[in-house]
GROMACS .gro file of C-alpha atoms in nm:
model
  338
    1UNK     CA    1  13.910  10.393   4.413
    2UNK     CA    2  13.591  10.437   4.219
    3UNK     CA    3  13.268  10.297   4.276
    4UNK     CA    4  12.982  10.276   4.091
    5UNK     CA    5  12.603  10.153   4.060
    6UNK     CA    6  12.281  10.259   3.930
    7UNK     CA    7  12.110  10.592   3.897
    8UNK     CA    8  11.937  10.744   4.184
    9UNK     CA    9  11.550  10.766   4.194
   10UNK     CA   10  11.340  11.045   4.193
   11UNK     CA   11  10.986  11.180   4.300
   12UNK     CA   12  10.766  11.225   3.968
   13UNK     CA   13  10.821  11.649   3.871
   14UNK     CA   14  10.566  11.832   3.960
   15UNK     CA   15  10.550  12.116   3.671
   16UNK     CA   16  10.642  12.479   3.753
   17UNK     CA   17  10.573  12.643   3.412
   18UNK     CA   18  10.763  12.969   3.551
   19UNK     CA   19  11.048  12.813   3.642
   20UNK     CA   20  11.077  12.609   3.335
   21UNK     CA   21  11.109  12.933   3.164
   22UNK     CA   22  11.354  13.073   3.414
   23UNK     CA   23  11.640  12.761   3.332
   24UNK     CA   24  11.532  12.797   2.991
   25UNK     CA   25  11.713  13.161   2.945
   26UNK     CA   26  12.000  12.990   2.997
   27UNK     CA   27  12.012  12.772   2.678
   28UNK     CA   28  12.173  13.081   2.523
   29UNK     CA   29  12.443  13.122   2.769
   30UNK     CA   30  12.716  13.226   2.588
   31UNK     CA   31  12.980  12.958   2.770
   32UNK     CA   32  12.907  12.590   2.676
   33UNK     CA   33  13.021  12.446   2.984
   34UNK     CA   34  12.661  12.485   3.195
   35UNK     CA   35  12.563  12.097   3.250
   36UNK     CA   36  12.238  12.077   3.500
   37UNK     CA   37  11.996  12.259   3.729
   38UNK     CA   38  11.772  12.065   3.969
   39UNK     CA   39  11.535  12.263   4.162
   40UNK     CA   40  11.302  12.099   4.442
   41UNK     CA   41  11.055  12.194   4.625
   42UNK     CA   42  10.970  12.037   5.020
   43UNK     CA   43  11.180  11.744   4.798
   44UNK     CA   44  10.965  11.753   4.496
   45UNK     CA   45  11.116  11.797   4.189
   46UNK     CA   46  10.970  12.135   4.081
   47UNK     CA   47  11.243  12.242   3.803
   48UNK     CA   48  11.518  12.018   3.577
   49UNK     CA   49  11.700  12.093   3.309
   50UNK     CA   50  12.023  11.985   3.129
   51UNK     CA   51  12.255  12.149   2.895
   52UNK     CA   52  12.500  12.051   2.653
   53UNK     CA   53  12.495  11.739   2.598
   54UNK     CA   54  12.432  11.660   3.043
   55UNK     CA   55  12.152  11.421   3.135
   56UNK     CA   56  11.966  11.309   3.479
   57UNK     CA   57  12.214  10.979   3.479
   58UNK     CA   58  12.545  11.207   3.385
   59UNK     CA   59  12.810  11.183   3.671
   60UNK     CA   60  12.953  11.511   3.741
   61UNK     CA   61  13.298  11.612   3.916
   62UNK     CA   62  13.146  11.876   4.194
   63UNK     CA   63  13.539  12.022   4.267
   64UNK     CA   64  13.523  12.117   4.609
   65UNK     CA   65  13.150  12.092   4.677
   66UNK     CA   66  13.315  11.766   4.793
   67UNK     CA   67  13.451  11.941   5.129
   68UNK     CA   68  13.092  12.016   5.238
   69UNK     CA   69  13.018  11.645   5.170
   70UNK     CA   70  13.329  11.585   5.350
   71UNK     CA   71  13.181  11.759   5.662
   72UNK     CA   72  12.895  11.572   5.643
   73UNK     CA   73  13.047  11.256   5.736
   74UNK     CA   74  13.272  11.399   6.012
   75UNK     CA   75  12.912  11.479   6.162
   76UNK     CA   76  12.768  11.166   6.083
   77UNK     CA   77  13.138  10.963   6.263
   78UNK     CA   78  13.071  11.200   6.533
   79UNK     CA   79  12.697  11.113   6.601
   80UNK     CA   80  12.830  10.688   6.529
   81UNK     CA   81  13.067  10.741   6.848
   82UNK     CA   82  13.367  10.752   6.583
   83UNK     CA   83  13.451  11.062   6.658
   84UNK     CA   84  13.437  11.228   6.974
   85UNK     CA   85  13.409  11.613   6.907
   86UNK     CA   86  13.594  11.843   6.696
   87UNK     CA   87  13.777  11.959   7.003
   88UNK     CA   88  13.999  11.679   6.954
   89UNK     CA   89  14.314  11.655   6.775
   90UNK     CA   90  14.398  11.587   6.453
   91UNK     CA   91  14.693  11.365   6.634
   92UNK     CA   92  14.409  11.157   6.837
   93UNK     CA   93  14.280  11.010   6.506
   94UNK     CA   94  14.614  10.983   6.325
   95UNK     CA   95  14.885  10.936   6.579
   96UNK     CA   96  15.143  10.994   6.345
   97UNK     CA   97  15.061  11.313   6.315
   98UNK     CA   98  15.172  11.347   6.702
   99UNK     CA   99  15.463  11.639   6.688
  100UNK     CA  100  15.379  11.762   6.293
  101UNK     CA  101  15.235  12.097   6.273
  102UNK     CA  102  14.855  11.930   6.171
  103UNK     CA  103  14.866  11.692   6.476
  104UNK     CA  104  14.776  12.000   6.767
  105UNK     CA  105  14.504  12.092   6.511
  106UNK     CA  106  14.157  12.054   6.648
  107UNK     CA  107  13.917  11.959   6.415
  108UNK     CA  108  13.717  12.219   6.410
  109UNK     CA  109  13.994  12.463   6.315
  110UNK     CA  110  14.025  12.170   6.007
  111UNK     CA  111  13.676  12.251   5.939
  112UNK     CA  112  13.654  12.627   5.958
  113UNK     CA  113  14.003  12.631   5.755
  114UNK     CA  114  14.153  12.826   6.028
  115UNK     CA  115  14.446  12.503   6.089
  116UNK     CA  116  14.763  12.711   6.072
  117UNK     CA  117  14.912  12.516   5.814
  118UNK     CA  118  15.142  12.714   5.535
  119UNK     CA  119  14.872  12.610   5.241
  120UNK     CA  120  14.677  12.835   5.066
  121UNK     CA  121  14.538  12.715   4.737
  122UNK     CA  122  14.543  13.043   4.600
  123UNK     CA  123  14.899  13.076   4.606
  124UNK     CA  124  15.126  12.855   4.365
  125UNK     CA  125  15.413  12.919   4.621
  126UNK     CA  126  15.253  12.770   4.941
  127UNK     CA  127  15.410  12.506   5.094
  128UNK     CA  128  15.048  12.351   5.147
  129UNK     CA  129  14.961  12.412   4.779
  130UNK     CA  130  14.693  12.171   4.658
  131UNK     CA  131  14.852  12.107   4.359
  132UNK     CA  132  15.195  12.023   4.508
  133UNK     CA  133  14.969  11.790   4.735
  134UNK     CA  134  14.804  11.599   4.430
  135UNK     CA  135  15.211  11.566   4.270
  136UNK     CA  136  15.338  11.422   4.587
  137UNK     CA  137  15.432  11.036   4.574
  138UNK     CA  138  15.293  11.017   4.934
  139UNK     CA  139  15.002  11.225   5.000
  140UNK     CA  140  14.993  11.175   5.376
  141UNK     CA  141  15.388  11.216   5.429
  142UNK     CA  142  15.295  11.599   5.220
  143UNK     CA  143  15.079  11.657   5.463
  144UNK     CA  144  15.263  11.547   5.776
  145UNK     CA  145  15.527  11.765   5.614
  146UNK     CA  146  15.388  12.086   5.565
  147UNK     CA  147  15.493  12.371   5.848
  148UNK     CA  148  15.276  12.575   6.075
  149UNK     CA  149  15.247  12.968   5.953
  150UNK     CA  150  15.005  13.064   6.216
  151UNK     CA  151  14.851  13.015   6.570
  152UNK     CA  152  14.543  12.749   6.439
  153UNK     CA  153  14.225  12.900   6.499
  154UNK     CA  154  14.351  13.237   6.403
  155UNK     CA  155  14.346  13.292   6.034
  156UNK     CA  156  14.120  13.181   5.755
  157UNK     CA  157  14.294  13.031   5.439
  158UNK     CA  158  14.091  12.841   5.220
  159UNK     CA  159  14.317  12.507   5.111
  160UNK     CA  160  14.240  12.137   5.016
  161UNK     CA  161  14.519  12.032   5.264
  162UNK     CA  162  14.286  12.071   5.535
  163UNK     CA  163  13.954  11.873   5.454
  164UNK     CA  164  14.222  11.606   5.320
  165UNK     CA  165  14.323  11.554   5.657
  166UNK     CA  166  13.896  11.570   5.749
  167UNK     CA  167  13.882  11.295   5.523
  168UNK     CA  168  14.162  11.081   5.672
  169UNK     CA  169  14.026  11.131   6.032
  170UNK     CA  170  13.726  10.986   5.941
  171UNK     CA  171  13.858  10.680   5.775
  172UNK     CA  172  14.111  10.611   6.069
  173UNK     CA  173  13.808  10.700   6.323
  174UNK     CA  174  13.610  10.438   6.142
  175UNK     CA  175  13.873  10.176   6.017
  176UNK     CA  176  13.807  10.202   5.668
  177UNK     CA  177  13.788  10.422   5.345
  178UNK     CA  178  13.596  10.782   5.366
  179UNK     CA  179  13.418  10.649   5.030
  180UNK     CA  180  13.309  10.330   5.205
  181UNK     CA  181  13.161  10.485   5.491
  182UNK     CA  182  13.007  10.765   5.279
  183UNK     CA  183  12.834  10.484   5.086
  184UNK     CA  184  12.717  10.330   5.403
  185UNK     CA  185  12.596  10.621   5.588
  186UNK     CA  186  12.507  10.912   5.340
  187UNK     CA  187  12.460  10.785   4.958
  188UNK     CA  188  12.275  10.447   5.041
  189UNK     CA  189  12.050  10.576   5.265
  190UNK     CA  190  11.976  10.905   5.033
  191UNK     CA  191  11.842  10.619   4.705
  192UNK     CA  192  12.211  10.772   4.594
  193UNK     CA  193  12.416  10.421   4.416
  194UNK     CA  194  12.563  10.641   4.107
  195UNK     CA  195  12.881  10.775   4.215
  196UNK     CA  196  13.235  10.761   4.211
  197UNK     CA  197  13.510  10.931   4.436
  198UNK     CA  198  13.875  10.886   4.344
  199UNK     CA  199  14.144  10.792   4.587
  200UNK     CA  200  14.494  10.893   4.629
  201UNK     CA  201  14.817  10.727   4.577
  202UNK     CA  202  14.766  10.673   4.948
  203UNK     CA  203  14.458  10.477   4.919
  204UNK     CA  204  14.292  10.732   5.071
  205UNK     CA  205  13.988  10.891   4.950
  206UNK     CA  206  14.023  11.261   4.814
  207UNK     CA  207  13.795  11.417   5.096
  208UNK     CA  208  13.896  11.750   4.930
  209UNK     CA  209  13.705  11.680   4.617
  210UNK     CA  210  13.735  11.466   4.340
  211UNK     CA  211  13.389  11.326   4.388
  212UNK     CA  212  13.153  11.247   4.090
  213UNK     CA  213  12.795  11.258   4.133
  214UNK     CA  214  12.468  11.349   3.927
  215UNK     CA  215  12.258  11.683   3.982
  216UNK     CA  216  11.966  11.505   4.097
  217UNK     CA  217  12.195  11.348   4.376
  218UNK     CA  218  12.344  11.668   4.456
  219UNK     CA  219  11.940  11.792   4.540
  220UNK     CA  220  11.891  11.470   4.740
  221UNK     CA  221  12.173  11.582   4.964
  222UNK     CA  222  12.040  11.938   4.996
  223UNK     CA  223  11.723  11.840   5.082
  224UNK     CA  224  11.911  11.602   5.362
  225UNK     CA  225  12.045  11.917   5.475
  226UNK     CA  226  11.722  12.174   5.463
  227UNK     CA  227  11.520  11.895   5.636
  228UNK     CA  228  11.755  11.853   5.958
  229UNK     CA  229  11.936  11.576   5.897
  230UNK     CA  230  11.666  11.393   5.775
  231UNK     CA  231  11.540  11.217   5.434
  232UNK     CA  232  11.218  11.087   5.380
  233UNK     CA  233  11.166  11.055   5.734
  234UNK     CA  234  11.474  10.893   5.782
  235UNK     CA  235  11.771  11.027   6.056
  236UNK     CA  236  12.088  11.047   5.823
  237UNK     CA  237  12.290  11.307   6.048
  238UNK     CA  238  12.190  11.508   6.398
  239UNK     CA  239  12.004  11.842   6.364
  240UNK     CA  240  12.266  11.971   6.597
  241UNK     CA  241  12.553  11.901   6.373
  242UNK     CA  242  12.343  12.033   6.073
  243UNK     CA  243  12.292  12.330   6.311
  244UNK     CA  244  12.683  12.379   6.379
  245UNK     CA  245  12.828  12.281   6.004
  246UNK     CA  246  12.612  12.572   5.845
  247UNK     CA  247  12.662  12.819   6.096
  248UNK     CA  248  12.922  13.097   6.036
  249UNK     CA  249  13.203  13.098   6.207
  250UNK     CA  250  13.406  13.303   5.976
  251UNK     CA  251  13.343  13.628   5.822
  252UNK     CA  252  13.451  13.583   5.433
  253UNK     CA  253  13.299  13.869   5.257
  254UNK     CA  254  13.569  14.067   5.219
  255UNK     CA  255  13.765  13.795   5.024
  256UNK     CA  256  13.476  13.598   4.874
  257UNK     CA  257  13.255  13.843   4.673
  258UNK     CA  258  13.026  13.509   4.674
  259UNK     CA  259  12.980  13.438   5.065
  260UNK     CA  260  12.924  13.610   5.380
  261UNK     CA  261  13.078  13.351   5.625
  262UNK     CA  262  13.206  13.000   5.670
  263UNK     CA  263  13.107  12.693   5.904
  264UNK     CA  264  13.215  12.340   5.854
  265UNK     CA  265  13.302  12.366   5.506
  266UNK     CA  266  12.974  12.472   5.432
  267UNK     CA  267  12.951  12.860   5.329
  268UNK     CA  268  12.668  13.145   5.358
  269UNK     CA  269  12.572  13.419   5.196
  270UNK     CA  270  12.200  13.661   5.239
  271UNK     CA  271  12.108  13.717   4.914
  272UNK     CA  272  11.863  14.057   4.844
  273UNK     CA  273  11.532  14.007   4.611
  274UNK     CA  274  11.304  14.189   4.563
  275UNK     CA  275  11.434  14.389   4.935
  276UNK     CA  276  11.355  14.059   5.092
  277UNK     CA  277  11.690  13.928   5.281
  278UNK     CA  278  11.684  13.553   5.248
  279UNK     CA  279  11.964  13.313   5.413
  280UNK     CA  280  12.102  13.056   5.183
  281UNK     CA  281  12.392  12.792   5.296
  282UNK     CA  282  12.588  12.583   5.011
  283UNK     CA  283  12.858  12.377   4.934
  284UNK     CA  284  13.062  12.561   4.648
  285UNK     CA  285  13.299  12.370   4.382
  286UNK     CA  286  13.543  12.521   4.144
  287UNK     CA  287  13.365  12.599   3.775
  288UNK     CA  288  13.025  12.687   3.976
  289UNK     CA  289  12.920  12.400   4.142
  290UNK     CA  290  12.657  12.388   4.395
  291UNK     CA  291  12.430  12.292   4.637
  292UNK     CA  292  12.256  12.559   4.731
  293UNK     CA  293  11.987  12.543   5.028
  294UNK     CA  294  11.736  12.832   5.105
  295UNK     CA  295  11.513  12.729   5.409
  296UNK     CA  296  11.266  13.007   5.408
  297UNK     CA  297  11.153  12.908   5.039
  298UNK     CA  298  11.150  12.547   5.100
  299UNK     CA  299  11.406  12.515   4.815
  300UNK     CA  300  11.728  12.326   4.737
  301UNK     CA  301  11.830  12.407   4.366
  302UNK     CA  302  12.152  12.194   4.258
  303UNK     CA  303  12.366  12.299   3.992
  304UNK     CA  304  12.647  12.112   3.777
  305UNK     CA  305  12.869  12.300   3.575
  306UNK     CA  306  13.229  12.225   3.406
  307UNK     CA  307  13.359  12.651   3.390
  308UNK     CA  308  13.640  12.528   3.589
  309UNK     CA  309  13.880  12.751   3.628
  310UNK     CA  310  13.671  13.005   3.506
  311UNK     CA  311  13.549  13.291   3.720
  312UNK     CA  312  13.244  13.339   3.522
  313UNK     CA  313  13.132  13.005   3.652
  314UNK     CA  314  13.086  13.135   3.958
  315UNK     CA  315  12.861  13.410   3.846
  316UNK     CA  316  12.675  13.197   3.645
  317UNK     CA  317  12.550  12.994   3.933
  318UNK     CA  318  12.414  13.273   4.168
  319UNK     CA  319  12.258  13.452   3.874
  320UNK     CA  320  12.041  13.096   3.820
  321UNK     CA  321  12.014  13.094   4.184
  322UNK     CA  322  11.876  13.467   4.184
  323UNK     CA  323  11.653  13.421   3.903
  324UNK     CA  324  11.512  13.078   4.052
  325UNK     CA  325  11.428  13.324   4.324
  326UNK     CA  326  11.315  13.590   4.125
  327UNK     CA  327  11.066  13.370   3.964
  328UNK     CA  328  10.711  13.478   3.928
  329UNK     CA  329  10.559  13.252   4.120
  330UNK     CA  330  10.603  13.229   4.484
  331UNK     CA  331  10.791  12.943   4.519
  332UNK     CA  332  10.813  12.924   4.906
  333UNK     CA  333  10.447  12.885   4.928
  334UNK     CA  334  10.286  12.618   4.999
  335UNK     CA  335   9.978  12.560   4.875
  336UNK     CA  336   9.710  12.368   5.106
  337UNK     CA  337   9.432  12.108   5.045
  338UNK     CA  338   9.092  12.222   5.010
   0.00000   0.00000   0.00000
């Protein structure tokens, strides 16, 4: 299914002559697959630029920044009454899941990718491969099919498989589409109408990814997230969820040069500048995709890029993020009246 509307709308920029310069170093990047930076400032549009041919109304495919999104509405089904907690069952949601390996899953081993399914997207081989899941002619018998390799809550192994299922919990929780409550309960009440999320042959939507949105919509969400929950003064999801999604609850770093530790599908990483260790949580999508969200500097800076595939991609994205940082001016100050 795809749905679209019109663009999302913005706060007026406020100029940061700095940090104009700092996304302008990258009109020479040597890979013509960079497409937008949004930075913002306590939700002001402080930095924008596009590349290659991107503009503010270009929809974007974020990859798997879509999982974090993904966890986002598990939080908000939970705080609706939907959901009851992720110490549930997978099977509770989707009783015919009762007796498959995924049905004893709780949901928060779904959400920490710690289910015990055989899938690991990194191996062609996997039973659980997400490209064998994206071939199948029924997406949810795949899943249902797909055997247990390990005790769930015991091992980390990043696959789609999992925030698949995330996605078809919340529909069954709510009686409808994952997209269709997303546009209820996260993009309509972020301004957010441009969009489009493909569904499966299932007719379920791709809660793994797939998900289309613009770079200015992808800083409305982070700035959801760094305020608590809320946007414009308006509750969209609990603080304590927030709280619980972007803690760690797995140690990555020795497998992800590019994060520290894993929550709900949301990762973290300190980054070091300038000897200054500052926390940063993000949703990450193949070809170097993020959201990134950095508290102590009042910043969200979204970033849309196409390297997919591409490991460089990746490094792209927290170089930007570093030399957003970096900038000269101190961007996590805020500068008083009078």
């Amino acid at each position: 299914m795809l749905v679209s509307a019109a663009p999302l709308p913005v706060k007026t920029p406020i100029p940061d002559r700095p940090l104009d310069a700092v996304l302008a170093r990258f009109d020479a990047d040597e890979h013509p697959d960079l497409k937008g930076v949004v930075v913002l400032r306590d939700g002001k549009i402080v930095g924008e630029r596009y590349y290659n041919g991107e503009t503010p109304d270009t929809l974007h495919d974020i990859r798997s920044a879509g999982k974090s999104i993904t966890a986002l509405l598990v939080g908000i089904a939970i705080d609706r009454g939907r959901i009851a907690s992720v110490e549930d069952s997978v099977a509770r949601y989707w009783p015919e899941a009762r007796d498959k390996a995924i049905g004893a899953v709780r949901l928060r081993d779904v959400l920490t990718m710690r289910s015990g399914l055989a899938a690991f997207d990194e191996d062609p081989a996997s039973p659980g491969n997400e490209d064998k899941m994206d071939e199948a002619a029924d997406p949810l018998a795949f899943v249902l099919s797909v055997p247990q390799a390990d005790p769930p809550g015991t091992r980390y192994r990043y696959n789609s498989v999992t925030a698949y299922t995330a996605g078809v919990v919340v529909a069954k929780a709510t009686g409808g589409t994952l997209a269709a409550f997303a546009d209820a309960n996260l993009f309509a009440p972020l301004g957010i109408a441009h969009w489009q999320w493909s569904a499966d042959r299932a007719g379920y939507t791709k809660g793994q990814g797939n998900l289309m949105l613009t770079a200015r919509s992808l800083a409305a969400i982070g700035e959801m997230v760094r305020d608590g929950g809320r946007y414009h003064g308006r509750r969209i999801v609990s603080a304590a969820w927030l709280r619980a999604a972007l803690e760690p609850k797995v140690a990555i770093g020795e497998s992800d040069p590019f994060a520290d530790g894993y929550g709900y599908f949301w990762y973290a990483k300190r980054q070091q500048i300038g000897g200054v260790d500052i926390p940063v949580s993000f949703a990450s999508g193949n070809g170097g995709n993020k959201i990134y969200v950095v508290p102590s500097r009042h910043l969200v800076v979204a970033i849309t890029s196409s390297a997919y595939g591409h490991g460089y991609g990746q490094r792209r994205s927290e170089a930007i993020l570093k030399a957003i940082l970096s900038a000269p001016r101190p961007l996590g100050v805020v500068r008083r009246a009078g």
